[in-house]
mmCIF file with all atom_site columns, C-alpha atoms and ligand atoms in Angstrom:
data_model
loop_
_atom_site.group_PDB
_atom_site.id
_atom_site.type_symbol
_atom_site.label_atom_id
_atom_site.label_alt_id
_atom_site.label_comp_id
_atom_site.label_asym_id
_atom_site.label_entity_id
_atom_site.label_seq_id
_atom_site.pdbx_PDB_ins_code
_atom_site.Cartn_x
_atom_site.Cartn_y
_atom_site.Cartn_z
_atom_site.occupancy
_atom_site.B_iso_or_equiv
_atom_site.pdbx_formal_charge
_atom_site.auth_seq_id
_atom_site.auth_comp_id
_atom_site.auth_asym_id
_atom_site.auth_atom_id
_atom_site.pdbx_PDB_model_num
ATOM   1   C CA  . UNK T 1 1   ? 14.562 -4.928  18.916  1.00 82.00 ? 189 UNK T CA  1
ATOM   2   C CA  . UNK T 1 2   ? 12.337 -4.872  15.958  1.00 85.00 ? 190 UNK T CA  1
ATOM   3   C CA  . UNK T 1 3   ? 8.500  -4.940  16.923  1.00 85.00 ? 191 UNK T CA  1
ATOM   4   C CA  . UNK T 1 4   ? 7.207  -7.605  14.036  1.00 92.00 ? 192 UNK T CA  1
ATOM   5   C CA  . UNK T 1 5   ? 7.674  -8.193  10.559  1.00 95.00 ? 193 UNK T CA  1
ATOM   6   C CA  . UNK T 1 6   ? 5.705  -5.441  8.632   1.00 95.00 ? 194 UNK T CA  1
ATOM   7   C CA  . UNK T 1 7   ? 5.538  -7.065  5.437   1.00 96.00 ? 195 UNK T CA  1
ATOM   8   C CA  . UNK T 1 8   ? 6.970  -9.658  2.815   1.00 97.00 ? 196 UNK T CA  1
ATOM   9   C CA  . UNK T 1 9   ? 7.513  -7.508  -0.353  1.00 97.00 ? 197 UNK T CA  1
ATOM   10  C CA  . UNK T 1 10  ? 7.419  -9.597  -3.886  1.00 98.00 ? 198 UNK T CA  1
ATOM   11  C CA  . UNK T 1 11  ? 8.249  -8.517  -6.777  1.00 98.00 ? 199 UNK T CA  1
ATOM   12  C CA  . UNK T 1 12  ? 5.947  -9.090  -10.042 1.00 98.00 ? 200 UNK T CA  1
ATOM   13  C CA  . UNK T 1 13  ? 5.459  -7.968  -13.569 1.00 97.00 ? 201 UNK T CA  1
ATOM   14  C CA  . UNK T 1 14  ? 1.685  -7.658  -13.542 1.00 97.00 ? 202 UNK T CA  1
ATOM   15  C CA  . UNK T 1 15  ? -0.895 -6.687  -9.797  1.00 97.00 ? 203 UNK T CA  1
ATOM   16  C CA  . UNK T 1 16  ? -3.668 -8.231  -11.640 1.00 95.00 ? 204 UNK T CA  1
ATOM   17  C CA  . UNK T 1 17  ? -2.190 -10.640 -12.877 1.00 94.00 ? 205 UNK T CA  1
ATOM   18  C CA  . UNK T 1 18  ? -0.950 -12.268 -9.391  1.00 93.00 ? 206 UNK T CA  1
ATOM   19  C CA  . UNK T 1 19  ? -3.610 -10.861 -7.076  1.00 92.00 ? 207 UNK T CA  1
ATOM   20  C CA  . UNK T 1 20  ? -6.193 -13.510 -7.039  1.00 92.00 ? 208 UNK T CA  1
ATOM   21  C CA  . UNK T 1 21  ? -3.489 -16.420 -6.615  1.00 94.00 ? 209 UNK T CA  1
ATOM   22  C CA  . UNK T 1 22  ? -3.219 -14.493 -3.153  1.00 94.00 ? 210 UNK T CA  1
ATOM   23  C CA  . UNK T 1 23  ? -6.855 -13.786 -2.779  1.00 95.00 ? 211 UNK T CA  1
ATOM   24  C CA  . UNK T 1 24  ? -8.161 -16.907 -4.012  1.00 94.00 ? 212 UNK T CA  1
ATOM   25  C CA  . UNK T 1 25  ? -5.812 -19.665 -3.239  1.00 93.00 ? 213 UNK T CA  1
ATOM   26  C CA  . UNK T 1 26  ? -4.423 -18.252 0.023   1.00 93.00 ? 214 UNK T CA  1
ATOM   27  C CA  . UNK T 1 27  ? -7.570 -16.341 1.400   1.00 94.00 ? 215 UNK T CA  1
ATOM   28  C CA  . UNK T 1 28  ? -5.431 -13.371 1.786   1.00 96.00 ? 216 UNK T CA  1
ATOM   29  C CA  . UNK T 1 29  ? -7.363 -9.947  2.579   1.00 97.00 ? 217 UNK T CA  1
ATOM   30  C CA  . UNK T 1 30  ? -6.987 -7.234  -0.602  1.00 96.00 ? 218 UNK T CA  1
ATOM   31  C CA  . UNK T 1 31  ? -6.229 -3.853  1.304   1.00 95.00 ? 219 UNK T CA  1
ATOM   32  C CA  . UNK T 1 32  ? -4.712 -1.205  -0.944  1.00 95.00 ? 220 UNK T CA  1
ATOM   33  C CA  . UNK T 1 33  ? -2.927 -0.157  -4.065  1.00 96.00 ? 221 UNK T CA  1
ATOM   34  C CA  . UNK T 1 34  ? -1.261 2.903   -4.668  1.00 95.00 ? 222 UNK T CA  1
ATOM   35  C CA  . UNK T 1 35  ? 1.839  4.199   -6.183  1.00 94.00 ? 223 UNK T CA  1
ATOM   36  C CA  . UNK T 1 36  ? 5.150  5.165   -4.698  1.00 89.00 ? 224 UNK T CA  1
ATOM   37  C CA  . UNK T 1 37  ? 6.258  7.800   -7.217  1.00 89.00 ? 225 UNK T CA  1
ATOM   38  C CA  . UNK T 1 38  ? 9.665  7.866   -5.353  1.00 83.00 ? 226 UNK T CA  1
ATOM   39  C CA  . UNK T 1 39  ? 10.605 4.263   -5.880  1.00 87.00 ? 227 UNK T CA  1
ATOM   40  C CA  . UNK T 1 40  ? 8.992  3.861   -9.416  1.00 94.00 ? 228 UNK T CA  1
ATOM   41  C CA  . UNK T 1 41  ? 6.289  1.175   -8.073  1.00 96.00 ? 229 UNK T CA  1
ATOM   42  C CA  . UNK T 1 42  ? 2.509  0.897   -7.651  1.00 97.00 ? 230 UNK T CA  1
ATOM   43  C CA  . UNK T 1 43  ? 2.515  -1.499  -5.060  1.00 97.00 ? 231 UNK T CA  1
ATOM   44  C CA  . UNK T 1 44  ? -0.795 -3.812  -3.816  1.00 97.00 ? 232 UNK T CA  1
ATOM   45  C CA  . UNK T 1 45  ? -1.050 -4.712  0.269   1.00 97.00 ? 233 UNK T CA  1
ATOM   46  C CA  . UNK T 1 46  ? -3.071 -7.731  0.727   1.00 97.00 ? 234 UNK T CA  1
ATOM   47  C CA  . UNK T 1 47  ? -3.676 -8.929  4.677   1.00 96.00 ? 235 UNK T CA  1
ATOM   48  C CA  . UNK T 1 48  ? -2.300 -12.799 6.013   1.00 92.00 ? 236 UNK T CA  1
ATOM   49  C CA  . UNK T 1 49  ? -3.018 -12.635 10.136  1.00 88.00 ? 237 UNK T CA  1
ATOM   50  C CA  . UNK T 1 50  ? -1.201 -9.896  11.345  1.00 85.00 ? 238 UNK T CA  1
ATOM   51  C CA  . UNK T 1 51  ? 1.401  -9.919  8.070   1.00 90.00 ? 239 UNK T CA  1
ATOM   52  C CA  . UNK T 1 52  ? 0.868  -8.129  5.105   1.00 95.00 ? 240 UNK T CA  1
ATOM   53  C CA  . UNK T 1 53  ? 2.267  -9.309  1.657   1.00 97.00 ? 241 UNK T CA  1
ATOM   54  C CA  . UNK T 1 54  ? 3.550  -6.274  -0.438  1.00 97.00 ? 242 UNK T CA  1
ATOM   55  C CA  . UNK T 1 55  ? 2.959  -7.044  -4.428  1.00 98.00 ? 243 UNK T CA  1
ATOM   56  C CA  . UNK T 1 56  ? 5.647  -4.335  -6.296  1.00 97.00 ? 244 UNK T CA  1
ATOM   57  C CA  . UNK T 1 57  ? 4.941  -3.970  -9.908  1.00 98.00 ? 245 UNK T CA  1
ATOM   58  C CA  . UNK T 1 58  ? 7.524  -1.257  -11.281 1.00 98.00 ? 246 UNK T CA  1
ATOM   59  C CA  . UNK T 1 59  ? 5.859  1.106   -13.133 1.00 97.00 ? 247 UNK T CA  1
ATOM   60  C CA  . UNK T 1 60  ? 8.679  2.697   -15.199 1.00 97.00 ? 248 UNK T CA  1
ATOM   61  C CA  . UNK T 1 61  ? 11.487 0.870   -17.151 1.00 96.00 ? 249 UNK T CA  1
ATOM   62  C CA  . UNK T 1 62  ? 14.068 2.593   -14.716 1.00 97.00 ? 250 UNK T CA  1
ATOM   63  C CA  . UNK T 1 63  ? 12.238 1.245   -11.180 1.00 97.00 ? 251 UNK T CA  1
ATOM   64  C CA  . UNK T 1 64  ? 14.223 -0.660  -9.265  1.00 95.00 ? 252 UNK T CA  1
ATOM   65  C CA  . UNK T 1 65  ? 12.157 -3.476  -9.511  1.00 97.00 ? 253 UNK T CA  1
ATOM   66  C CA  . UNK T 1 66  ? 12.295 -3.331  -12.933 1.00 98.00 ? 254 UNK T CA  1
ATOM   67  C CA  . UNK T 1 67  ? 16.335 -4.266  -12.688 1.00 96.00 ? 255 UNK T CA  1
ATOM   68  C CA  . UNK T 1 68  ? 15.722 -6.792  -10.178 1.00 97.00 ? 256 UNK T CA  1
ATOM   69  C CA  . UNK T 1 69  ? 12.973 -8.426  -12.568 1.00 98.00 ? 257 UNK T CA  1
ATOM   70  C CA  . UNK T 1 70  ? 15.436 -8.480  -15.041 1.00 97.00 ? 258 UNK T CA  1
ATOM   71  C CA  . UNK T 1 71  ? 17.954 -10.141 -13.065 1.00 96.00 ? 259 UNK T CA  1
ATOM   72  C CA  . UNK T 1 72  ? 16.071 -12.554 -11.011 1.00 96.00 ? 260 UNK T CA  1
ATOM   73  C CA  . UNK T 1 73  ? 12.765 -12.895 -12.090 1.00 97.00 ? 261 UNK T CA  1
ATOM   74  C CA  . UNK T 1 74  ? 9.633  -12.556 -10.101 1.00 97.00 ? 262 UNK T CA  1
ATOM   75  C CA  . UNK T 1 75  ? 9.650  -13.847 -6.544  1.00 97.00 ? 263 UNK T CA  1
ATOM   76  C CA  . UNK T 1 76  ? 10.737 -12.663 -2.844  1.00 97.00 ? 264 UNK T CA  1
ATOM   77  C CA  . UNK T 1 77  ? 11.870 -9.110  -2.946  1.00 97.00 ? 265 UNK T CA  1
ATOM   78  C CA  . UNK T 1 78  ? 12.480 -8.242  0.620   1.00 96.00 ? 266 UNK T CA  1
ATOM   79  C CA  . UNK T 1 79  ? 11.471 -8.501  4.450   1.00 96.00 ? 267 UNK T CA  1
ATOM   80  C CA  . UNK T 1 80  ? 10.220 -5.631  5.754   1.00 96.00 ? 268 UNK T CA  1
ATOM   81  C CA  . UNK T 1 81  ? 10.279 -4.823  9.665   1.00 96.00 ? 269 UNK T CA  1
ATOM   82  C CA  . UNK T 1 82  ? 8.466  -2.615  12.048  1.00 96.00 ? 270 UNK T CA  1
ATOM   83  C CA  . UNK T 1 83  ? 10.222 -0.007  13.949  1.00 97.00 ? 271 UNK T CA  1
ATOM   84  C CA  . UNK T 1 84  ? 9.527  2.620   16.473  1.00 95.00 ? 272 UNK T CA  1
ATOM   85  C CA  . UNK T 1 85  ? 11.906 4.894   15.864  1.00 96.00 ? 273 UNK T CA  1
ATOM   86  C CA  . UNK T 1 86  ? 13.806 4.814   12.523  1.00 97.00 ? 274 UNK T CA  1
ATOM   87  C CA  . UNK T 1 87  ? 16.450 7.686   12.871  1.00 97.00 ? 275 UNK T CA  1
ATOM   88  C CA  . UNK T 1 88  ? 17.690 5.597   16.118  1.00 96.00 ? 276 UNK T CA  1
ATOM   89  C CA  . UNK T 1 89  ? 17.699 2.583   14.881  1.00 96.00 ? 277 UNK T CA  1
ATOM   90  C CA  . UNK T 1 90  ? 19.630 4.004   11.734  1.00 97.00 ? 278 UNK T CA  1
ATOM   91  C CA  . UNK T 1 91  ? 21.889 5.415   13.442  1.00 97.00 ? 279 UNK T CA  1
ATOM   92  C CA  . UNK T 1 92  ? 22.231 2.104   16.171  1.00 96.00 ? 280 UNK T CA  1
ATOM   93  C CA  . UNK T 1 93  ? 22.894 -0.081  12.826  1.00 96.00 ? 281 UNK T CA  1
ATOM   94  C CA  . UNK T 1 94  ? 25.325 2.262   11.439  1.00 96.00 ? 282 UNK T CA  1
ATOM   95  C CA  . UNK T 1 95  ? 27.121 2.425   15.011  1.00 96.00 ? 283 UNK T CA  1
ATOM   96  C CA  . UNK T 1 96  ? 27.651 -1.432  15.079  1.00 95.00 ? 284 UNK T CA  1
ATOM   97  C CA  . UNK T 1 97  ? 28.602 -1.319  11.349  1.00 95.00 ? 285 UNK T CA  1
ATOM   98  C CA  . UNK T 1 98  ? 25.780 -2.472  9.520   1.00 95.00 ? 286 UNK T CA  1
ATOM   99  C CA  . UNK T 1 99  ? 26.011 -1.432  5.966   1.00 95.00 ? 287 UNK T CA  1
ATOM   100 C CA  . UNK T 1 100 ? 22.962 0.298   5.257   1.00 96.00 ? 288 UNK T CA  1
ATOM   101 C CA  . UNK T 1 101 ? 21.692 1.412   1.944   1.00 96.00 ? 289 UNK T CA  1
ATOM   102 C CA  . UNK T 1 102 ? 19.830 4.572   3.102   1.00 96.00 ? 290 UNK T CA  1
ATOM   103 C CA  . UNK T 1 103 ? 21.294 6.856   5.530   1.00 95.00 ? 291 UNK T CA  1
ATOM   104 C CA  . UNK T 1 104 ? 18.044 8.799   6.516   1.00 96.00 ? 292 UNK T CA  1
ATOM   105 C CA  . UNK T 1 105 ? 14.440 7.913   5.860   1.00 96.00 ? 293 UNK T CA  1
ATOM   106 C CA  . UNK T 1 106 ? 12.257 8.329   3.164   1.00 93.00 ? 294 UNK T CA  1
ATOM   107 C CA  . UNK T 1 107 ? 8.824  7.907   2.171   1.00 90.00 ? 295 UNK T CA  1
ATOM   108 C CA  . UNK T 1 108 ? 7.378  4.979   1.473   1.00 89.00 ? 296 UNK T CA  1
ATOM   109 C CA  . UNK T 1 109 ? 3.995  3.459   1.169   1.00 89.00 ? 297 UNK T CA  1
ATOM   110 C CA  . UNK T 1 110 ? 0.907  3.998   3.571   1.00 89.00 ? 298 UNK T CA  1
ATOM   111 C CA  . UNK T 1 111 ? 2.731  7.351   4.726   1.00 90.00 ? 299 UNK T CA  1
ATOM   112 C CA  . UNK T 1 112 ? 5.297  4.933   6.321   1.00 93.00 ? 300 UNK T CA  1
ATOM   113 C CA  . UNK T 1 113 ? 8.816  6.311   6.380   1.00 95.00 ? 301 UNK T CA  1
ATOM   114 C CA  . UNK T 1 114 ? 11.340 3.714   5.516   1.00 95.00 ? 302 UNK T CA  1
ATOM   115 C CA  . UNK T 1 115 ? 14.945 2.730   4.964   1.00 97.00 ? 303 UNK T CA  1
ATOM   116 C CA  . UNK T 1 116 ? 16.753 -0.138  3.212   1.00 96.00 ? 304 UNK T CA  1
ATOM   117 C CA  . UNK T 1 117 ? 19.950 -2.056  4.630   1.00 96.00 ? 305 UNK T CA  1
ATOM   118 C CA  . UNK T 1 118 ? 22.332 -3.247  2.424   1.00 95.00 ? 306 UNK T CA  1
ATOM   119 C CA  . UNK T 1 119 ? 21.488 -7.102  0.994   1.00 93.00 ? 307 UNK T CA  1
ATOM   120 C CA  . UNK T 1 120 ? 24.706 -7.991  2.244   1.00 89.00 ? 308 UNK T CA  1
ATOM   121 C CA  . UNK T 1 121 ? 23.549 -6.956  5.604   1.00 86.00 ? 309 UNK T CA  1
ATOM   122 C CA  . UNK T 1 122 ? 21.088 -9.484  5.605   1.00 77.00 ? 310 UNK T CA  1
ATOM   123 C CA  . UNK T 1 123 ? 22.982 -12.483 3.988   1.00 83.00 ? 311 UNK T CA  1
ATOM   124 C CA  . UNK T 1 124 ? 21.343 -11.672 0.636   1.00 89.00 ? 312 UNK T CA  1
ATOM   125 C CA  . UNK T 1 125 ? 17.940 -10.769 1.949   1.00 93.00 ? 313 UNK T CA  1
ATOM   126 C CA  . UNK T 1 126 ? 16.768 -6.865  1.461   1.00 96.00 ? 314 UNK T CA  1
ATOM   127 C CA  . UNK T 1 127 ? 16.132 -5.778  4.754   1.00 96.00 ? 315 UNK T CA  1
ATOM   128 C CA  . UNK T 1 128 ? 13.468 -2.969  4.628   1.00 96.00 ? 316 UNK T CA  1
ATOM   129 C CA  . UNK T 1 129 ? 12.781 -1.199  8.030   1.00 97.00 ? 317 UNK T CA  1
ATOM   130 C CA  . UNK T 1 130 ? 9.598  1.121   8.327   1.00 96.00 ? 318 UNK T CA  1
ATOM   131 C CA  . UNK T 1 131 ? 8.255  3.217   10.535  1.00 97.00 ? 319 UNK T CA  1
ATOM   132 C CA  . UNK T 1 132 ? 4.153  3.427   10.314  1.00 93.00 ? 320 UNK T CA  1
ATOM   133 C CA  . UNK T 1 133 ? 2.564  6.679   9.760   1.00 87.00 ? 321 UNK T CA  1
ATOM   134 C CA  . UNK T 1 134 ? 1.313  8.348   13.272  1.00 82.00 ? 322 UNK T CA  1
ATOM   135 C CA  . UNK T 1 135 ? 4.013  6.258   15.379  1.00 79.00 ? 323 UNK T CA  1
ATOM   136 C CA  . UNK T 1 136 ? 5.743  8.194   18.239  1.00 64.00 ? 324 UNK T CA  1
ATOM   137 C CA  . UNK T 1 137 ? 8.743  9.511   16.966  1.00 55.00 ? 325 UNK T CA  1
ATOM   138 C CA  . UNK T 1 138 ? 7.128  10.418  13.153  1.00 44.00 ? 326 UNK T CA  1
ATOM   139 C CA  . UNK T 1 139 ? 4.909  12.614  14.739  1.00 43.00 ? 327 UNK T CA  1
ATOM   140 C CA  . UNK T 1 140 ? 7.811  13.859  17.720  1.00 39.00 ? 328 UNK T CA  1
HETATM 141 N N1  . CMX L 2 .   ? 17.380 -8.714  -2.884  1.00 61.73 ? 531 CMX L N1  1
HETATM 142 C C1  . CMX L 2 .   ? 18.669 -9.105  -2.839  1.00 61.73 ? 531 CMX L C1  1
HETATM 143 N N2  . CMX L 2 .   ? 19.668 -8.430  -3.442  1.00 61.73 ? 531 CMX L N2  1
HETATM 144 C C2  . CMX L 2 .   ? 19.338 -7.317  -4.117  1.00 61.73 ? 531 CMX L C2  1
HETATM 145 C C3  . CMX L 2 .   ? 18.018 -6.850  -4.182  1.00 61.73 ? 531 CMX L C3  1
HETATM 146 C C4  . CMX L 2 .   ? 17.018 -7.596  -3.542  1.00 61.73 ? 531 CMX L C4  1
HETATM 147 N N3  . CMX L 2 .   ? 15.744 -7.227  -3.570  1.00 61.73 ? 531 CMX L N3  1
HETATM 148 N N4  . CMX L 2 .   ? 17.982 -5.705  -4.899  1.00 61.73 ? 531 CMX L N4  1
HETATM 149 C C5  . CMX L 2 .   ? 19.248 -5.451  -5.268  1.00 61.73 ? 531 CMX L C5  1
HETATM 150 N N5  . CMX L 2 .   ? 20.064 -6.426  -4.788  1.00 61.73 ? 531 CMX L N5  1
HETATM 151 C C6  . CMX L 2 .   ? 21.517 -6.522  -4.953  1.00 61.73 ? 531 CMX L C6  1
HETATM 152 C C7  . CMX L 2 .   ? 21.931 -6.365  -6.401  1.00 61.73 ? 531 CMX L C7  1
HETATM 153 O O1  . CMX L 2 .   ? 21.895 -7.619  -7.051  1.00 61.73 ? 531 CMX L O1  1
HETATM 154 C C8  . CMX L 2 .   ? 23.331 -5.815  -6.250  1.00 61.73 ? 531 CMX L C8  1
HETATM 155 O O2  . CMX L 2 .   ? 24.221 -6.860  -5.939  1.00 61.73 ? 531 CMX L O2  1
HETATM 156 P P1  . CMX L 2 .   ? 25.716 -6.851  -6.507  1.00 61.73 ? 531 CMX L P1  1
HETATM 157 O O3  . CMX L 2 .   ? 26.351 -5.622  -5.908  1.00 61.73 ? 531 CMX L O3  1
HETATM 158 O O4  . CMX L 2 .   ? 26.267 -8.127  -5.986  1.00 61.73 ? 531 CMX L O4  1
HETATM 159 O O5  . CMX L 2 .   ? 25.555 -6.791  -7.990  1.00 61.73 ? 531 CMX L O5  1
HETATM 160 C C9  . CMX L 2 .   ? 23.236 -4.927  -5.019  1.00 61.73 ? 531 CMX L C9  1
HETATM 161 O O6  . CMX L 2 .   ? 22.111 -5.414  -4.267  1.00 61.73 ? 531 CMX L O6  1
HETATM 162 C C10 . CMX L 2 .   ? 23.000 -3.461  -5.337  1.00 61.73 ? 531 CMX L C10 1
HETATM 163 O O7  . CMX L 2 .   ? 21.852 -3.394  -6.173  1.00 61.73 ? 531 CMX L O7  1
HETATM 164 P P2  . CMX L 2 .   ? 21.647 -2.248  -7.266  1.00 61.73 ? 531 CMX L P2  1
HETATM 165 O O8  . CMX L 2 .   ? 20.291 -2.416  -7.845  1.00 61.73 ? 531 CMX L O8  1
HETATM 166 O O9  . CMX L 2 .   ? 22.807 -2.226  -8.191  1.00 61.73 ? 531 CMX L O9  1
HETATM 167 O O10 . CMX L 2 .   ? 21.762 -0.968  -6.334  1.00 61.73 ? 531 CMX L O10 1
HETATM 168 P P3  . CMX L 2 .   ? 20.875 0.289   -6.148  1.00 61.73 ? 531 CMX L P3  1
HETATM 169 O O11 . CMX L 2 .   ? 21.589 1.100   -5.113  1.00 61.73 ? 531 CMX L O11 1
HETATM 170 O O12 . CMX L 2 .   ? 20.546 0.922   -7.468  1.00 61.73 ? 531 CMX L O12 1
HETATM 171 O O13 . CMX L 2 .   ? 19.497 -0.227  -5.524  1.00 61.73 ? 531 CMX L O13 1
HETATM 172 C C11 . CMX L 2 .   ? 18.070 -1.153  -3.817  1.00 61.73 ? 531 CMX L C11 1
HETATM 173 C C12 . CMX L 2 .   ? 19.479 -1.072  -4.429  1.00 61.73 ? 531 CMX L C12 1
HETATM 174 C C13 . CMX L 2 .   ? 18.010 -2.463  -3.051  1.00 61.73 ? 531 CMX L C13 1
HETATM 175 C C14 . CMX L 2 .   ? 17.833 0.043   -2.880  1.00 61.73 ? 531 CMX L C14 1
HETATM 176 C C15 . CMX L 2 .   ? 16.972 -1.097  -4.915  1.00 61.73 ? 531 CMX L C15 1
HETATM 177 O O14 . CMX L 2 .   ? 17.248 -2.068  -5.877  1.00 61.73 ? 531 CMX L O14 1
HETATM 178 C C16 . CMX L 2 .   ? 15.596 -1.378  -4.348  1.00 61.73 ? 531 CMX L C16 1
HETATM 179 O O15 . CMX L 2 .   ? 15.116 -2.502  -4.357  1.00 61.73 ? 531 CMX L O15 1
HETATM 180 N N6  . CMX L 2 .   ? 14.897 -0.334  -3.842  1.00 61.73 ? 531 CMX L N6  1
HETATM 181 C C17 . CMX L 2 .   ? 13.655 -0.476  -3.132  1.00 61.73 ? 531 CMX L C17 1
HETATM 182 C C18 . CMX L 2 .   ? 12.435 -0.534  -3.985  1.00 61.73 ? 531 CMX L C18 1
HETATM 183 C C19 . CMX L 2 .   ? 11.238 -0.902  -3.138  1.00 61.73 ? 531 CMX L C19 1
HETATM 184 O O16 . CMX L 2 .   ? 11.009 -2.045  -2.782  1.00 61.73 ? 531 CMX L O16 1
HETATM 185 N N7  . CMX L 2 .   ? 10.419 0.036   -2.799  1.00 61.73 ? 531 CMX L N7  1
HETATM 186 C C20 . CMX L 2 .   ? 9.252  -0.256  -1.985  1.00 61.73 ? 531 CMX L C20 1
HETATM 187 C C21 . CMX L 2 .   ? 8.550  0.971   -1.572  1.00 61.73 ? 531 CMX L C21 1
HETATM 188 C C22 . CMX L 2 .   ? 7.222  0.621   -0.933  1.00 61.73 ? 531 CMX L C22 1
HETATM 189 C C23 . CMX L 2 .   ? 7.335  0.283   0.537   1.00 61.73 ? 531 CMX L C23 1
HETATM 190 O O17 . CMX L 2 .   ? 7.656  -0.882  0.871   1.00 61.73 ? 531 CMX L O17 1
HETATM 191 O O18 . CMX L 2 .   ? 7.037  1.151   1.367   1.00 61.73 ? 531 CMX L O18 1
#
């Protein structure tokens, strides 16, 4: 199985401009920003419990978030999960048939390596599996 749920990613034009809705209204814990030159993103982590919301802003016309702004507007992006091993469970998902949308790893934010499943996959939901930095098999 999965160990939690690593993060909700959600998908925005503008950080600042969303930011303190989270902060202020919700209480939620600012973290981090940083950019992900590999996706296109900058991307903010702000802290719910044990739950982190993910704001993606893309930061080139070209980012993948800018075509799903363009197509759907601003709102849920994906689900991210944690696992502890990502090149077995990649290769478990693709065993049973699960359509995924990478193949191997890649890097992601927070030094986390990570890998998307097809939508479909997830009736619709992008499924986003990661791997945190330091965890056994990244380092193995
Ligand atoms: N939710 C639901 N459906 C989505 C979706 C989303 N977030 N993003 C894309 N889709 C759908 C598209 O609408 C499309 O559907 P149709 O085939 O019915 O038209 C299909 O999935 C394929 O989408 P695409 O954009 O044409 O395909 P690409 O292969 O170019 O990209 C994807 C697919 C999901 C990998 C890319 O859009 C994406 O979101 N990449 C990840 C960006 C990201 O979040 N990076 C975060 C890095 C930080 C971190 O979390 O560590």
């Amino acid at each position: 199985p999965v160990q939690d749920v690593n993060h909700l990613g959600i998908a925005v034009r503008s950080i600042d401009a969303h930011r303190q809705f989270y902060e202020t209204c919700l209480g939620a814990v600012f973290e981090s920003i940083e950019e992900v030159p590999d996706q296109k993103v900058r991307v903010a982590f702000l802290k719910v419990g044990g739950v982190h919301i993910e704001l993606l802003e893309p930061t080139a016309e070209d980012s993948p978030i800018s075509k799903f702004l363009e197509k759907k507007g601003e709102g849920l992006h994906h689900v991210a999960y944690t696992v502890t091993d990502l090149k077995a469970k990649l290769a478990e998902l693709r065993e049973a048939g699960v359509a995924l949308l990478d193949q191997t790893p890649r890097a992601g934010s927070r030094g986390m390596a990570i890998a998307f499943l097809h939508p479909k996959a997830g009736l619709g939901v992008l499924t986003e599996l990661c791997q945190p930095a330091g965890s056994h098999a990244a380092s193995a």
